[in-house]
């Protein structure tokens, strides 16, 4: 039973992973997987991290004979797996966005504190930074 391991597109080299997972892994399968990930990424740009991106990518790949047999036999499994990866990606992006927001707020706080310590007035700080000083502790 040959099973193709679906990995996030940012993972390490697929050639290093596919060969041990698929004993009779050929370059053709690896090339098809790479094409599949490209199609998925293109559809994500159009539909976002949504099931529509996956189903459209599967349709395109079947039409272009990319992993046709595998996708035909395991469409539900592929959709479920990709949607799980999408959920994880959404969670990570939200977490990164929150960390970035917190980092910026902390940086602004530190700058304002240093400017105050240098004797700058609230008006000067506000004019220079264009931040709401009442939010800064």
Short mmCIF file of C-alpha atoms in Angstrom, two decimals:
data_model
loop_
_atom_site.label_atom_id
_atom_site.label_comp_id
_atom_site.label_asym_id
_atom_site.label_seq_id
_atom_site.Cartn_x
_atom_site.Cartn_y
_atom_site.Cartn_z
CA UNK A 1 0.00 0.00 0.00
CA UNK A 2 1.66 3.20 -1.17
CA UNK A 3 0.65 6.19 0.87
CA UNK A 4 1.77 9.70 0.13
CA UNK A 5 2.59 11.76 3.19
CA UNK A 6 1.17 15.27 2.95
CA UNK A 7 3.36 17.82 4.65
CA UNK A 8 3.07 21.57 4.95
CA UNK A 9 4.69 23.27 1.98
CA UNK A 10 7.27 24.92 4.27
CA UNK A 11 8.65 21.57 5.45
CA UNK A 12 12.08 20.26 4.70
CA UNK A 13 12.92 18.94 1.24
CA UNK A 14 10.22 16.59 -0.02
CA UNK A 15 12.81 14.37 -1.67
CA UNK A 16 14.32 13.66 1.75
CA UNK A 17 10.92 12.76 3.15
CA UNK A 18 9.11 11.01 0.31
CA UNK A 19 11.73 8.36 -0.41
CA UNK A 20 11.56 6.70 3.05
CA UNK A 21 7.75 6.99 3.21
CA UNK A 22 7.13 5.62 -0.27
CA UNK A 23 9.48 2.68 -0.80
CA UNK A 24 9.18 2.78 -4.57
CA UNK A 25 9.24 6.58 -4.69
CA UNK A 26 10.11 7.82 -8.12
CA UNK A 27 10.98 11.30 -9.24
CA UNK A 28 7.62 11.37 -11.01
CA UNK A 29 5.73 11.06 -7.71
CA UNK A 30 7.93 13.67 -6.07
CA UNK A 31 7.44 16.00 -9.03
CA UNK A 32 3.68 15.45 -8.86
CA UNK A 33 3.66 16.21 -5.15
CA UNK A 34 5.61 19.42 -5.74
CA UNK A 35 3.11 20.38 -8.45
CA UNK A 36 0.24 19.58 -6.06
CA UNK A 37 1.69 21.89 -3.39
CA UNK A 38 2.09 24.65 -5.97
CA UNK A 39 -1.55 24.26 -7.02
CA UNK A 40 -2.66 24.30 -3.37
CA UNK A 41 -0.67 27.49 -2.74
CA UNK A 42 -2.18 29.13 -5.83
CA UNK A 43 -5.69 28.24 -4.66
CA UNK A 44 -4.96 29.55 -1.15
CA UNK A 45 -4.09 32.89 -2.73
CA UNK A 46 -7.51 32.90 -4.43
CA UNK A 47 -9.77 31.37 -1.74
CA UNK A 48 -7.75 31.73 1.43
CA UNK A 49 -7.40 28.89 3.93
CA UNK A 50 -10.75 27.38 3.02
CA UNK A 51 -12.06 23.99 1.96
CA UNK A 52 -12.82 25.55 -1.44
CA UNK A 53 -9.07 25.99 -2.01
CA UNK A 54 -8.53 22.27 -1.37
CA UNK A 55 -11.42 21.01 -3.49
CA UNK A 56 -10.45 23.30 -6.35
CA UNK A 57 -6.81 22.20 -6.12
CA UNK A 58 -7.89 18.56 -6.22
CA UNK A 59 -10.07 19.24 -9.26
CA UNK A 60 -7.22 21.04 -11.05
CA UNK A 61 -4.74 18.29 -10.21
CA UNK A 62 -7.07 15.57 -11.48
CA UNK A 63 -7.63 17.53 -14.71
CA UNK A 64 -3.87 17.92 -15.15
CA UNK A 65 -3.14 14.29 -14.19
CA UNK A 66 -1.26 15.28 -11.02
CA UNK A 67 -1.59 12.53 -8.40
CA UNK A 68 -4.88 11.66 -10.11
CA UNK A 69 -5.19 8.12 -8.77
CA UNK A 70 -4.23 9.06 -5.23
CA UNK A 71 -6.53 12.08 -5.12
CA UNK A 72 -9.40 10.08 -6.61
CA UNK A 73 -9.04 7.27 -4.09
CA UNK A 74 -8.40 9.46 -1.04
CA UNK A 75 -10.12 12.77 -1.73
CA UNK A 76 -11.94 12.89 1.61
CA UNK A 77 -8.74 12.08 3.50
CA UNK A 78 -6.80 14.74 1.58
CA UNK A 79 -9.49 17.37 2.21
CA UNK A 80 -9.58 16.54 5.92
CA UNK A 81 -5.79 16.61 6.21
CA UNK A 82 -5.38 19.86 4.30
CA UNK A 83 -8.16 21.54 6.29
CA UNK A 84 -6.41 20.46 9.49
CA UNK A 85 -3.19 22.00 8.20
CA UNK A 86 -5.14 25.15 7.28
CA UNK A 87 -6.56 25.35 10.80
CA UNK A 88 -3.08 25.04 12.28
CA UNK A 89 -1.80 27.68 9.84
CA UNK A 90 -4.64 30.07 10.79
CA UNK A 91 -3.90 29.56 14.49
CA UNK A 92 -0.18 30.18 13.97
CA UNK A 93 -0.81 33.32 11.90
CA UNK A 94 -3.19 34.69 14.56
CA UNK A 95 -0.62 33.90 17.27
CA UNK A 96 2.18 35.56 15.28
CA UNK A 97 -0.01 38.62 14.71
CA UNK A 98 -0.74 38.88 18.44
CA UNK A 99 2.95 38.52 19.31
CA UNK A 100 3.82 41.22 16.79
CA UNK A 101 1.14 43.54 18.24
CA UNK A 102 2.43 42.93 21.78
CA UNK A 103 6.02 43.50 20.67
CA UNK A 104 5.15 46.78 19.00
CA UNK A 105 3.22 47.96 22.05
CA UNK A 106 6.13 47.05 24.32
CA UNK A 107 8.56 48.83 22.00
CA UNK A 108 6.41 51.97 21.95
CA UNK A 109 6.20 51.89 25.75
CA UNK A 110 9.98 51.69 26.04
CA UNK A 111 10.56 54.50 23.56
CA UNK A 112 8.06 56.79 25.27
CA UNK A 113 9.60 56.08 28.69
CA UNK A 114 13.07 56.94 27.35
CA UNK A 115 11.81 60.11 25.69
CA UNK A 116 10.14 61.17 28.95
CA UNK A 117 13.38 60.42 30.82
CA UNK A 118 15.17 62.72 28.37
CA UNK A 119 12.79 65.49 29.42
CA UNK A 120 10.62 65.62 26.32
CA UNK A 121 7.11 66.95 26.75
CA UNK A 122 4.02 64.87 26.03
CA UNK A 123 3.29 67.11 23.01
CA UNK A 124 6.79 66.55 21.57
CA UNK A 125 6.53 62.80 22.06
CA UNK A 126 3.06 62.74 20.51
CA UNK A 127 4.20 64.78 17.53
CA UNK A 128 7.27 62.60 16.97
CA UNK A 129 5.68 59.21 17.46
CA UNK A 130 2.05 59.90 16.59
CA UNK A 131 0.87 57.45 19.26
CA UNK A 132 -1.88 57.75 21.79
CA UNK A 133 0.01 58.56 24.98
CA UNK A 134 -2.86 57.57 27.25
CA UNK A 135 -2.32 53.95 26.12
CA UNK A 136 1.33 54.08 27.21
CA UNK A 137 2.02 53.39 30.88
#
